[in-house]
PDB file of C-alpha atoms in Angstrom:
ATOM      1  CA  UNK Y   1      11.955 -25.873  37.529  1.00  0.00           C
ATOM      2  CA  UNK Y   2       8.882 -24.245  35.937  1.00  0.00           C
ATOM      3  CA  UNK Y   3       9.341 -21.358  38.908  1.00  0.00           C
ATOM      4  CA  UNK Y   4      12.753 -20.648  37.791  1.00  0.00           C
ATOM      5  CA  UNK Y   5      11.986 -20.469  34.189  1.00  0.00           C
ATOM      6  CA  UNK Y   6       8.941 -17.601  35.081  1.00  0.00           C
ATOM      7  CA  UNK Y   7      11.295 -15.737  37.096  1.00  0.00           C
ATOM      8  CA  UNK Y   8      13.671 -15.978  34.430  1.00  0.00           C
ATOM      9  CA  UNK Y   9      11.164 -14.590  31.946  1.00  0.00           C
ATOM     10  CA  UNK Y  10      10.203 -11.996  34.238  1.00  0.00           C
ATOM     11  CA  UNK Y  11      13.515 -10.688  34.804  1.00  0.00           C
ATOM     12  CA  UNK Y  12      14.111 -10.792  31.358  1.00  0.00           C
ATOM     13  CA  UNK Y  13      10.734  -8.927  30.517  1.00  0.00           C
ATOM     14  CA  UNK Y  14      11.689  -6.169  33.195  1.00  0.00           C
ATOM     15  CA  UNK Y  15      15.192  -5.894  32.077  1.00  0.00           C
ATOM     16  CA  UNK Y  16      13.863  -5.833  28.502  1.00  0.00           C
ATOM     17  CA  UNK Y  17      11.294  -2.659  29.866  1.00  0.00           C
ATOM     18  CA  UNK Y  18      13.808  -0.999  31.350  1.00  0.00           C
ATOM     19  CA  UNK Y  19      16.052  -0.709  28.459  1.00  0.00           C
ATOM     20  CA  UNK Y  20      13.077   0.372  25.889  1.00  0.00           C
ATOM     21  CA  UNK Y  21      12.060   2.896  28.939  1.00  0.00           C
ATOM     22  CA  UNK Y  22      16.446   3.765  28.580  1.00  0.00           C
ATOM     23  CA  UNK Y  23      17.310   3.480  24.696  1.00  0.00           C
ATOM     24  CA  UNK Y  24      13.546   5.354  23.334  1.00  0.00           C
ATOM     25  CA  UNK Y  25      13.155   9.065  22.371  1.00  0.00           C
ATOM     26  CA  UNK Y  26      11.097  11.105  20.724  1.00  0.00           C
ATOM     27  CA  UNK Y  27      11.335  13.411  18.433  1.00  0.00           C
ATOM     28  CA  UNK Y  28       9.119  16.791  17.784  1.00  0.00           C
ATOM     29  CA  UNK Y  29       7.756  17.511  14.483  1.00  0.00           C
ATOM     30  CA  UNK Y  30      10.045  20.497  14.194  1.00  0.00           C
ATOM     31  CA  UNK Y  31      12.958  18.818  15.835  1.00  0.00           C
ATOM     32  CA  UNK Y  32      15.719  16.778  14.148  1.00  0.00           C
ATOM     33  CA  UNK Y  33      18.131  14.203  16.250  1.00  0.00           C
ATOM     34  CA  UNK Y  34      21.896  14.073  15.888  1.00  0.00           C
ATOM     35  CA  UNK Y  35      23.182  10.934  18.032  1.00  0.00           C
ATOM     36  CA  UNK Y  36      26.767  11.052  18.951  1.00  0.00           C
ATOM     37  CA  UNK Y  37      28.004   7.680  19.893  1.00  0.00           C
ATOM     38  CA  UNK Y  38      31.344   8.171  22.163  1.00  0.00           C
ATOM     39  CA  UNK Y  39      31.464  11.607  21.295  1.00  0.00           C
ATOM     40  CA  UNK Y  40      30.980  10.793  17.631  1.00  0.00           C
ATOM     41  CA  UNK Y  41      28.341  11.646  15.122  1.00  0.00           C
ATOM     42  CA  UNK Y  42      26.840   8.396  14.402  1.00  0.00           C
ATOM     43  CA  UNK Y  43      24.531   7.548  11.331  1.00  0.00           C
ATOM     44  CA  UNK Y  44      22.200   9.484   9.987  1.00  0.00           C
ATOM     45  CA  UNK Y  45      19.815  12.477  11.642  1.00  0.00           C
ATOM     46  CA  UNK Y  46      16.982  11.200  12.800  1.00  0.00           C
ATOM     47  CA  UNK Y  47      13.403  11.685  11.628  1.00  0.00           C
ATOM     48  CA  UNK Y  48      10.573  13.098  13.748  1.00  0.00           C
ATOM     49  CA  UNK Y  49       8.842  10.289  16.046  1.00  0.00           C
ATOM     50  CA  UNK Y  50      10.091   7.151  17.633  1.00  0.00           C
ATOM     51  CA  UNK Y  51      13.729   6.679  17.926  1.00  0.00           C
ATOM     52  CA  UNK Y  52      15.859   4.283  19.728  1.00  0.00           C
ATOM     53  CA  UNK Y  53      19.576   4.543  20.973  1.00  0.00           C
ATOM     54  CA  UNK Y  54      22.029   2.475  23.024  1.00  0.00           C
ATOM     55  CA  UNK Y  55      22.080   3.681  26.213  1.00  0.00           C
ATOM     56  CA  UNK Y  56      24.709   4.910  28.283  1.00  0.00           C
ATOM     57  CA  UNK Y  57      26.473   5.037  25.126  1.00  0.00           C
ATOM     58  CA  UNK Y  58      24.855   7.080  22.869  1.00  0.00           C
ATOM     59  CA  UNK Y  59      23.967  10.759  23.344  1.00  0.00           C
ATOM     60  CA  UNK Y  60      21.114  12.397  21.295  1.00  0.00           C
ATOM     61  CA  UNK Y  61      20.924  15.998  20.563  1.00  0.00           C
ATOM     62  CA  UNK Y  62      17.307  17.795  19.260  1.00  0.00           C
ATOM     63  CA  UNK Y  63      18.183  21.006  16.839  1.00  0.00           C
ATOM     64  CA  UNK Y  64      15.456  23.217  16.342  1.00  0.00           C
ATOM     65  CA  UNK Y  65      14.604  23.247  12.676  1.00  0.00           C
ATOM     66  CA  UNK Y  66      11.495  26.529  12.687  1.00  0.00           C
ATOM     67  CA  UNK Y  67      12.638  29.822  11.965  1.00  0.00           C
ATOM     68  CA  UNK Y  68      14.365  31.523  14.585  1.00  0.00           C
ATOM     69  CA  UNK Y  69      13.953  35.664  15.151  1.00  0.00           C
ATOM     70  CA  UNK Y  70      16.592  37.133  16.699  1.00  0.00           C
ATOM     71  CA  UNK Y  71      16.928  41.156  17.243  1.00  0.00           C
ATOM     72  CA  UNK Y  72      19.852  42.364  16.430  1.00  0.00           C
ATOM     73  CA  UNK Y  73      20.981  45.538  19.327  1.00  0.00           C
ATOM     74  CA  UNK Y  74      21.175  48.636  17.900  1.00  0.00           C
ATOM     75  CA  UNK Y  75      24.319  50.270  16.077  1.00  0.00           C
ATOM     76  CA  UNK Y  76      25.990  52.980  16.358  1.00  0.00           C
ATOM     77  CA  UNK Y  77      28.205  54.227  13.011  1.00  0.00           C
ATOM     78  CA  UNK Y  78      28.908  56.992  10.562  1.00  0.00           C
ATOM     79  CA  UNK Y  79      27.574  56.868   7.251  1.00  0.00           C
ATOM     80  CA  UNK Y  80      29.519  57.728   4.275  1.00  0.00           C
ATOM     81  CA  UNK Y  81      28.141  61.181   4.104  1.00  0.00           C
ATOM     82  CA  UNK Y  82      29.541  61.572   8.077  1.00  0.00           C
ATOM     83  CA  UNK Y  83      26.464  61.498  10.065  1.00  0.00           C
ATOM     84  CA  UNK Y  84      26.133  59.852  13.105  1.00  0.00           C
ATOM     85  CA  UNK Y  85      22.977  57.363  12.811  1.00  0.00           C
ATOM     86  CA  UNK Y  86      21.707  54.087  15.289  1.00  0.00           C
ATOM     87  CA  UNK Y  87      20.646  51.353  13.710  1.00  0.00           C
ATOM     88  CA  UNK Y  88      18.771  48.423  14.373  1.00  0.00           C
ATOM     89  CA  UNK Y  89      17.548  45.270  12.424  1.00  0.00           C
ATOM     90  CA  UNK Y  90      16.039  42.193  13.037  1.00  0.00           C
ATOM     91  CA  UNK Y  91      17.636  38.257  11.489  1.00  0.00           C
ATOM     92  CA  UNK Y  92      14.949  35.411  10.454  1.00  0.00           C
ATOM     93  CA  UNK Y  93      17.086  32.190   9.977  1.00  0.00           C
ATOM     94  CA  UNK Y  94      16.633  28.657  10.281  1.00  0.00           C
ATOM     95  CA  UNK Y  95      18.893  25.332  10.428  1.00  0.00           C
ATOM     96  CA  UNK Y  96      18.766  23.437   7.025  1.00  0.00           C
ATOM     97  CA  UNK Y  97      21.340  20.771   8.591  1.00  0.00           C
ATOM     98  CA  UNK Y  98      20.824  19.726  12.280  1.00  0.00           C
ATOM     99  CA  UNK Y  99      24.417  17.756  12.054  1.00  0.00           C
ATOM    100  CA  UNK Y 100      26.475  20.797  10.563  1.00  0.00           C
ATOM    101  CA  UNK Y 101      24.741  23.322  13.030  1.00  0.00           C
ATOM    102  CA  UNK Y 102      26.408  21.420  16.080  1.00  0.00           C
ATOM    103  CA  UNK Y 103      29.387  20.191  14.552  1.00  0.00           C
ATOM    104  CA  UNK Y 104      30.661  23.224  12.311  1.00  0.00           C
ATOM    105  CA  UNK Y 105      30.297  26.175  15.283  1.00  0.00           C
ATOM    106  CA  UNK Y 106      29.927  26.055  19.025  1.00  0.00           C
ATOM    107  CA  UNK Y 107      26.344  28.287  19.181  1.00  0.00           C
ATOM    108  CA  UNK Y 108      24.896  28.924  16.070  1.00  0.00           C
ATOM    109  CA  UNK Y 109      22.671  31.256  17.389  1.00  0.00           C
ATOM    110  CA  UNK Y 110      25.253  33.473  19.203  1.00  0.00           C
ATOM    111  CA  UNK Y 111      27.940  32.909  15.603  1.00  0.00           C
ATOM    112  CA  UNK Y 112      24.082  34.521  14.122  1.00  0.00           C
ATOM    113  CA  UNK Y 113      24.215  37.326  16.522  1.00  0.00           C
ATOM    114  CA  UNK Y 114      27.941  38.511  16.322  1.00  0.00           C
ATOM    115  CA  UNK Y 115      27.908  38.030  12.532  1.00  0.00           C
ATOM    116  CA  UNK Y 116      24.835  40.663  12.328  1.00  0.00           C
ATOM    117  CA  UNK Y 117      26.190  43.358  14.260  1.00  0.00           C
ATOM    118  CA  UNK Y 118      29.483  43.375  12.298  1.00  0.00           C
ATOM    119  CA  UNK Y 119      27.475  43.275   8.908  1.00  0.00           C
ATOM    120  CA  UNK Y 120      24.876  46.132  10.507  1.00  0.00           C
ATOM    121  CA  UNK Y 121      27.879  48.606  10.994  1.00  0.00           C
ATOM    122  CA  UNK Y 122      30.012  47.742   8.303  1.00  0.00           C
ATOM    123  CA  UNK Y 123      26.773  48.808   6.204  1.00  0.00           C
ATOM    124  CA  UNK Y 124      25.985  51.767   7.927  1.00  0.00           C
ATOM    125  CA  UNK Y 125      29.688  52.668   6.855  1.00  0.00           C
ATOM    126  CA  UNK Y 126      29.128  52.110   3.447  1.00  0.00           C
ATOM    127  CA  UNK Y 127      25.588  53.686   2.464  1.00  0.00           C
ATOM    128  CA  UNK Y 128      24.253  57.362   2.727  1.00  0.00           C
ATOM    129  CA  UNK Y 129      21.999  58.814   5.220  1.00  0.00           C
ATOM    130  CA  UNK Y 130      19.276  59.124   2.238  1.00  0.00           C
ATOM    131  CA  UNK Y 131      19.754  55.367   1.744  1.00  0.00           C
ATOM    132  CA  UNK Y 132      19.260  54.774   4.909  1.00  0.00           C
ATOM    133  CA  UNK Y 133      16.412  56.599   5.050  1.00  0.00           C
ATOM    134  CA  UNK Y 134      14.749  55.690   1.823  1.00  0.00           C
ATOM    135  CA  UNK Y 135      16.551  52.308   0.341  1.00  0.00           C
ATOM    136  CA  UNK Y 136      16.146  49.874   2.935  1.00  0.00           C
ATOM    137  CA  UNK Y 137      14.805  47.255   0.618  1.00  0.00           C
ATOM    138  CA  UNK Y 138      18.763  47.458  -0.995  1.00  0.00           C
ATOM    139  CA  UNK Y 139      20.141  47.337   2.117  1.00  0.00           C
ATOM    140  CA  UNK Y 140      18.043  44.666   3.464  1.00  0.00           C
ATOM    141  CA  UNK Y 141      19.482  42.468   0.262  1.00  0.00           C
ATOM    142  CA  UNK Y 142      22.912  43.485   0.925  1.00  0.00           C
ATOM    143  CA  UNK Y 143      23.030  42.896   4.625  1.00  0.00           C
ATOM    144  CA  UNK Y 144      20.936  39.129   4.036  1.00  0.00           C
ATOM    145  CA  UNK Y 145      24.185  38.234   1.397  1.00  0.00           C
ATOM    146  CA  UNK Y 146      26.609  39.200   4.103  1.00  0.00           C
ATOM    147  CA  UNK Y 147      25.327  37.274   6.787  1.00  0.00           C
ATOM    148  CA  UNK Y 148      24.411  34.382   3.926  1.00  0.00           C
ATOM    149  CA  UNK Y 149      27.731  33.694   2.911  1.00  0.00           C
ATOM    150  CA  UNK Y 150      29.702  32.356   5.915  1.00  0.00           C
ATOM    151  CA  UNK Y 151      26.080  31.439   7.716  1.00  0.00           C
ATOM    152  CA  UNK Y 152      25.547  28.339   4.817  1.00  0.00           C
ATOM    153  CA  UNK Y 153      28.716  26.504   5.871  1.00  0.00           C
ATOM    154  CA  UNK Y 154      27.510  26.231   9.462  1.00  0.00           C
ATOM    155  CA  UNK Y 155      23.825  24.652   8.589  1.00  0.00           C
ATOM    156  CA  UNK Y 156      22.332  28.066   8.691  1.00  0.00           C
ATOM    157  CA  UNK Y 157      20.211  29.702   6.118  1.00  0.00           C
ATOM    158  CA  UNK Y 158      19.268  33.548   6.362  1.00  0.00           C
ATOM    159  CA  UNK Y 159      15.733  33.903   5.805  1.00  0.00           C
ATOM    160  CA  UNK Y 160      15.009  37.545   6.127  1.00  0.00           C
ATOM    161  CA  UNK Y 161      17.414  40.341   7.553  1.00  0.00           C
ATOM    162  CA  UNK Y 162      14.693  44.213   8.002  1.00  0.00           C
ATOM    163  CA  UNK Y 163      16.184  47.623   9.371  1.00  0.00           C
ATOM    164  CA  UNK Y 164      14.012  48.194  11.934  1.00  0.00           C
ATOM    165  CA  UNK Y 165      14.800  52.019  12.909  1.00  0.00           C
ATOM    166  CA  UNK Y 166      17.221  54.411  12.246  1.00  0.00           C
ATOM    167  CA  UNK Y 167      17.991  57.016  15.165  1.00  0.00           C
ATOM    168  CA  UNK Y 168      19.313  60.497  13.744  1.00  0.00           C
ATOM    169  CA  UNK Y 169      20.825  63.450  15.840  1.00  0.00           C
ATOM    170  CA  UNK Y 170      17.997  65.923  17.263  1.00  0.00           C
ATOM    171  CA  UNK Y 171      20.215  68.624  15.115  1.00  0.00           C
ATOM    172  CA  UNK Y 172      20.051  66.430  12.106  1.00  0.00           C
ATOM    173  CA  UNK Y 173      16.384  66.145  12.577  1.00  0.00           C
ATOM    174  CA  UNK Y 174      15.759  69.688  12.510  1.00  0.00           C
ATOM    175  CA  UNK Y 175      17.894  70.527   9.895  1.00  0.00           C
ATOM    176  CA  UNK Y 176      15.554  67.834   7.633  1.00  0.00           C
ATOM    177  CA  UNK Y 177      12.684  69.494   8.553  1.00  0.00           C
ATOM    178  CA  UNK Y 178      13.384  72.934   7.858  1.00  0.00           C
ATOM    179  CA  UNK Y 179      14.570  71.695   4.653  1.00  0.00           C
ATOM    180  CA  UNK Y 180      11.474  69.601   4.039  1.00  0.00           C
ATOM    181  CA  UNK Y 181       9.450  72.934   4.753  1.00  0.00           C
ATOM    182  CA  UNK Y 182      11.960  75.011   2.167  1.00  0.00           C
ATOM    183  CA  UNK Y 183      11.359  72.266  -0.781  1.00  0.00           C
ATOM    184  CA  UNK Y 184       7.177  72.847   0.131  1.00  0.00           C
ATOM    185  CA  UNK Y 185       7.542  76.305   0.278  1.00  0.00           C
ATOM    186  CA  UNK Y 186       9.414  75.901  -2.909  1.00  0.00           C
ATOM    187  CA  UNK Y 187       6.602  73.814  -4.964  1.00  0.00           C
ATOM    188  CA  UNK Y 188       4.027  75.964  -3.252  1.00  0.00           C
ATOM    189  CA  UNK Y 189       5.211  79.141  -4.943  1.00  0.00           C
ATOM    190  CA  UNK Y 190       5.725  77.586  -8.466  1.00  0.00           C
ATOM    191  CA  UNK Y 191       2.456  76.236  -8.407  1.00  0.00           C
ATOM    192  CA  UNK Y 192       0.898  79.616  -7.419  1.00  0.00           C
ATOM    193  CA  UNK Y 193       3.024  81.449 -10.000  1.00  0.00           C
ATOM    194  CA  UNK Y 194       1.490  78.545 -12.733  1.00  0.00           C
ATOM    195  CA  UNK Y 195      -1.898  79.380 -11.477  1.00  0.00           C
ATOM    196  CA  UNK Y 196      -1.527  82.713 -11.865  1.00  0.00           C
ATOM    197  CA  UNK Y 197       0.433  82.462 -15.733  1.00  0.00           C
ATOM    198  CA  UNK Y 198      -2.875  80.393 -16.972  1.00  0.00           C
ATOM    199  CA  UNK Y 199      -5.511  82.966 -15.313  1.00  0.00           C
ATOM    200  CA  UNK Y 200      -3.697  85.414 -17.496  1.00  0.00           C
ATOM    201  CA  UNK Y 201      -3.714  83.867 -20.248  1.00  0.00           C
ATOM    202  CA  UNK Y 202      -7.422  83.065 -20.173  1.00  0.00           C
ATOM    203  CA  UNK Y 203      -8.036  86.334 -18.487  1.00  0.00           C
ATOM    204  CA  UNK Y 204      -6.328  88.063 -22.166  1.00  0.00           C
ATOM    205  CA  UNK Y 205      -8.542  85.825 -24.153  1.00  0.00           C
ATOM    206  CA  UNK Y 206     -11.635  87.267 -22.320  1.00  0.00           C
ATOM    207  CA  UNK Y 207     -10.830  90.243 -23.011  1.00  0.00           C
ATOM    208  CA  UNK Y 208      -9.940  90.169 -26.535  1.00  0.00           C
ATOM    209  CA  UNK Y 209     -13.206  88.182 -26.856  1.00  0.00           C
ATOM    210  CA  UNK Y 210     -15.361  91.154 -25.064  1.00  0.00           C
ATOM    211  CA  UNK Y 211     -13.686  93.474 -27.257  1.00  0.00           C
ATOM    212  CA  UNK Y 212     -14.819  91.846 -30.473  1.00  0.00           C
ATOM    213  CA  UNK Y 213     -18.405  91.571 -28.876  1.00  0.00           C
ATOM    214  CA  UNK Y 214     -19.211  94.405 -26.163  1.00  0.00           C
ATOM    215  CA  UNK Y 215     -22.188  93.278 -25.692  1.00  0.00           C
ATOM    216  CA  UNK Y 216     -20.555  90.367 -23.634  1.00  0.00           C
ATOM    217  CA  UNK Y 217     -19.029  93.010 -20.952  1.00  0.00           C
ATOM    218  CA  UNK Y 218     -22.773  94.305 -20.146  1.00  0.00           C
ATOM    219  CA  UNK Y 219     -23.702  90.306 -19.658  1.00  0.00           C
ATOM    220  CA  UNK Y 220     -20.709  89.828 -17.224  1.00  0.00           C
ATOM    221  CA  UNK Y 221     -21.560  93.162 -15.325  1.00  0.00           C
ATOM    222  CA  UNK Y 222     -25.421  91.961 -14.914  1.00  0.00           C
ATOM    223  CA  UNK Y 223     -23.838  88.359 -13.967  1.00  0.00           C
ATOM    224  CA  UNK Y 224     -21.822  90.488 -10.942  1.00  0.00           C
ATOM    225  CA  UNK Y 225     -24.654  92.417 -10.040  1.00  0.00           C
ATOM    226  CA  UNK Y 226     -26.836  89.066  -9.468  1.00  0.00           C
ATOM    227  CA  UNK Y 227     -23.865  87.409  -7.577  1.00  0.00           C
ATOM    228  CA  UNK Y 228     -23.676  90.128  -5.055  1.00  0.00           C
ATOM    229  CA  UNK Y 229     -27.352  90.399  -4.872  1.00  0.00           C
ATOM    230  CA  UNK Y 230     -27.626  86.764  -3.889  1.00  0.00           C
ATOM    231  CA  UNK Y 231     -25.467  87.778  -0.607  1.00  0.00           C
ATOM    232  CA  UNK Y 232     -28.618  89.872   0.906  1.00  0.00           C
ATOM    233  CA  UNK Y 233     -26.777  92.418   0.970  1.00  0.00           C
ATOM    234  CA  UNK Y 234     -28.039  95.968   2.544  1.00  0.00           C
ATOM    235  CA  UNK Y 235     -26.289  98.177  -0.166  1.00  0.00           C
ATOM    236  CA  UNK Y 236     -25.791  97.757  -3.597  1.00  0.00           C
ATOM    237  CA  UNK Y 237     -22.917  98.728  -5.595  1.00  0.00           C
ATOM    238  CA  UNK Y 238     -23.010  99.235  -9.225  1.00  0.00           C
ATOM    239  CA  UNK Y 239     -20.087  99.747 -11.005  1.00  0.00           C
ATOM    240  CA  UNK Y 240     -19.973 101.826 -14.380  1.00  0.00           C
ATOM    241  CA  UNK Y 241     -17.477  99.918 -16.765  1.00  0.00           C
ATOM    242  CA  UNK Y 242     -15.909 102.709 -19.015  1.00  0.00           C
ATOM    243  CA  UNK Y 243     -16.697 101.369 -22.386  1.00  0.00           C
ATOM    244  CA  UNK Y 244     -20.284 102.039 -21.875  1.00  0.00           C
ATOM    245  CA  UNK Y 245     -19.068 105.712 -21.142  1.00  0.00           C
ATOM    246  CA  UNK Y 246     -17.613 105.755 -24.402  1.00  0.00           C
ATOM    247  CA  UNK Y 247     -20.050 104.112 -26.384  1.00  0.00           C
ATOM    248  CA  UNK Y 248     -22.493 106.744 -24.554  1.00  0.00           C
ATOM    249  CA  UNK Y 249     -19.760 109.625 -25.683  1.00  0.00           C
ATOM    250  CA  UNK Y 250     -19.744 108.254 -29.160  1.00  0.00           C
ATOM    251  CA  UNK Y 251     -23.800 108.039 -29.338  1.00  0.00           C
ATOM    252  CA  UNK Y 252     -24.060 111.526 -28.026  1.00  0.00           C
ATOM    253  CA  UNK Y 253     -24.288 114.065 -30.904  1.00  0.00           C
ATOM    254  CA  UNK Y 254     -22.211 117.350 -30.944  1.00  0.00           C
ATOM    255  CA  UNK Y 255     -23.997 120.631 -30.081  1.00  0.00           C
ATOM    256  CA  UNK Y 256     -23.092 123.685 -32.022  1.00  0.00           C
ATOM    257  CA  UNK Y 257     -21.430 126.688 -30.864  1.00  0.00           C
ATOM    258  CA  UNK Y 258     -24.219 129.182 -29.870  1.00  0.00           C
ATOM    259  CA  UNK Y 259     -24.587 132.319 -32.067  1.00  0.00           C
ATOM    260  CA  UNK Y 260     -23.920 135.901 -31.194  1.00  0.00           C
ATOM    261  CA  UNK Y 261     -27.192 138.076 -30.760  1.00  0.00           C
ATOM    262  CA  UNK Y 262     -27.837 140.813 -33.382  1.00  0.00           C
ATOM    263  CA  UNK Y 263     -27.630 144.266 -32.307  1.00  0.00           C
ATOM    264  CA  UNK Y 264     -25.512 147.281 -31.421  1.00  0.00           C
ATOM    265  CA  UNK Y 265     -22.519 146.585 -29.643  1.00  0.00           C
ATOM    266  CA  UNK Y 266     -21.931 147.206 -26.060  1.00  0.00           C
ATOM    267  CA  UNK Y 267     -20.120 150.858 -25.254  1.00  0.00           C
ATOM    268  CA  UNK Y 268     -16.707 150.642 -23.234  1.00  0.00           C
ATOM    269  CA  UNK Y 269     -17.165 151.096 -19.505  1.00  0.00           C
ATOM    270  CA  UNK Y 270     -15.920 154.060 -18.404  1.00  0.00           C
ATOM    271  CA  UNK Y 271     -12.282 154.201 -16.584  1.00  0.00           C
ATOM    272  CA  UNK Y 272     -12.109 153.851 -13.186  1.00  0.00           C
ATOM    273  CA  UNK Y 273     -11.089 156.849 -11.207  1.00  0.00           C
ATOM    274  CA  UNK Y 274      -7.424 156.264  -8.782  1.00  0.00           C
ATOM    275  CA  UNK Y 275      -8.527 156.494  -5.362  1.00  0.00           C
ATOM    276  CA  UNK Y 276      -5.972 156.059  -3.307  1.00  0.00           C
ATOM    277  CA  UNK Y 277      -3.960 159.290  -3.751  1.00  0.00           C
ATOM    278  CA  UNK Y 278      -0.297 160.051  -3.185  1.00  0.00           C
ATOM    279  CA  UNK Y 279       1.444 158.084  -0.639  1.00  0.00           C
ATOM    280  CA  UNK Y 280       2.625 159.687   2.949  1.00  0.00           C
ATOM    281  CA  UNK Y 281       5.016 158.692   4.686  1.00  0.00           C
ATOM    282  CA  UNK Y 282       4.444 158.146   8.828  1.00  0.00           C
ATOM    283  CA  UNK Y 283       5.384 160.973  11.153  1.00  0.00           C
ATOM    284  CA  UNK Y 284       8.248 160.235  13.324  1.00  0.00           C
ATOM    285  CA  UNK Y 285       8.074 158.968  16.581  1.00  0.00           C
ATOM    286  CA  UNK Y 286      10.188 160.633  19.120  1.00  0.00           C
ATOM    287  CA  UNK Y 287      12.862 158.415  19.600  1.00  0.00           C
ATOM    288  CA  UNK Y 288      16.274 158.747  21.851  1.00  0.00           C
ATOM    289  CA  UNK Y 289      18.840 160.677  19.802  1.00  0.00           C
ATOM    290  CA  UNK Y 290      21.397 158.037  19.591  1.00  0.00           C
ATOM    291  CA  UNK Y 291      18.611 155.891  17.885  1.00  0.00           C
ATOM    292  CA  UNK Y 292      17.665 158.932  15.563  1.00  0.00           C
ATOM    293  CA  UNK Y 293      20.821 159.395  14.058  1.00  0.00           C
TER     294      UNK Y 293
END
């Protein structure tokens, strides 16, 4: 009697083990379970930790709940300015609800997927090339409400949505660099024409201030001279400035016209007596008669 009841308890403690060892699960700290019981969702999704379900009965499903980052393949479209541009982002999204995400859409991850690409080209049709180019952060907030919008009604939540690159047309390329170089050129020569509109300027105060005090013109020549000597140079050159020639002129005092001599005057010289005599013509030379007449 007392041998049946032990192997009663024993097959009772086994059986008990091996439907603990059946009916437990565990669940990760990032994971959420959704039990389905008969191919229905059943209660409430479970905690991380220790679980327990009926087996054979009941079917339990882990949804990742961290932050998934999916790539999204690059684009190919024609912005609103006609330009032919690839494009490429990347999606950050998580699940917010573990029971929607399975029960709402088949593969949340692939609905993700799809859903970016559309929004990627439908907003490469709508936006500029300088956009593009320059307002990504816009873009980036216009592309995360798109994907957003139908994403919250499957347990999804967009995190993040960043344009990665943006491909342009070798063509297109040059053509924005030569213009790049044109708008440099551009500021280079209107700074250089400033430059050069203030150094006159303070070049016609210097001299109406050396004017007023000429004096200041023989300082600035001395203040060359010592600049070029500092060079070690062989040869020296010295340059005259022509107000000190004037002020030289106008220091230099007149002479007077010198005075005739007193005395007789000089007597005429007498003429000069015609060589040359009257002119004679050359004899003839014999020449043929037809010539001579």
């Amino acid at each position: 009697m007392i041998e049946d009841i032990l192997l009663a308890v024993a097959g009772a403690a086994v059986a008990a083990v091996a439907y603990v060892g059946a009916a437990a699960r565990v669940v990760k700290q990032y994971e959420r379970g959704v039990v389905f019981r008969f191919r229905r969702l059943r209660g409430e999704v479970r905690p991380p930790g220790f679980t327990m379900i009926v087996p054979a009965v009941d079917r339990l499903h882990k949804v990742n709940m961290q932050i998934v980052t999916m790539p999204v393949p690059a684009q190919e479209g024609i912005t609103r300015d006609n330009v032919t541009v690839r494009v490429d982002a990347v999606v950050y999204f998580k699940v917010v609800d573990a029971a929607e995400a399975l029960v709402r859409v088949e593969d949340y991850k692939f609905a993700v997927s799809q859903m970016a690409q559309t929004s990627l080209r439908s907003i490469i049709g709508k936006s500029d090339l300088d956009d593009l180019l320059s307002n990504r952060e816009k873009l980036n907030q216009g592309l995360e409400l798109m994907l957003d919008s139908p994403a919250i009604g499957w347990g999804v939540q967009i995190d993040r949505v960043e344009i990665k690159d943006v491909s342009l047309p070798e063509t297109m390329k040059r053509s924005m660099a030569r213009q790049a170089e044109a708008d440099r050129e551009r500021r280079a020569r209107l700074i250089n024409a400033d430059a050069e509109l203030q150094a006159s300027k303070k070049l016609a105060e210097a001299a109406h201030q050396m004017a007023e005090a000429p004096s200041a013109l023989q300082l600035r020549l001395l203040q060359t001279v010592m600049a070029v000597a500092a060079e070690k140079n062989s040869t020296l050159v010295l340059p005259i400035p022509v107000e000190l020639l004037r002020f030289l002129e106008r220091a230099t005092p007149e002479a007077p016209p010198a005075a005739a001599p007193p005395g007789p005057a000089p007597e005429p010289l007498p003429p000069v007596e015609d060589l040359t005599g009257p002119s004679v013509d050359p004899a003839p030379r014999n020449l043929p008669p037809d010539v001579a007449a």
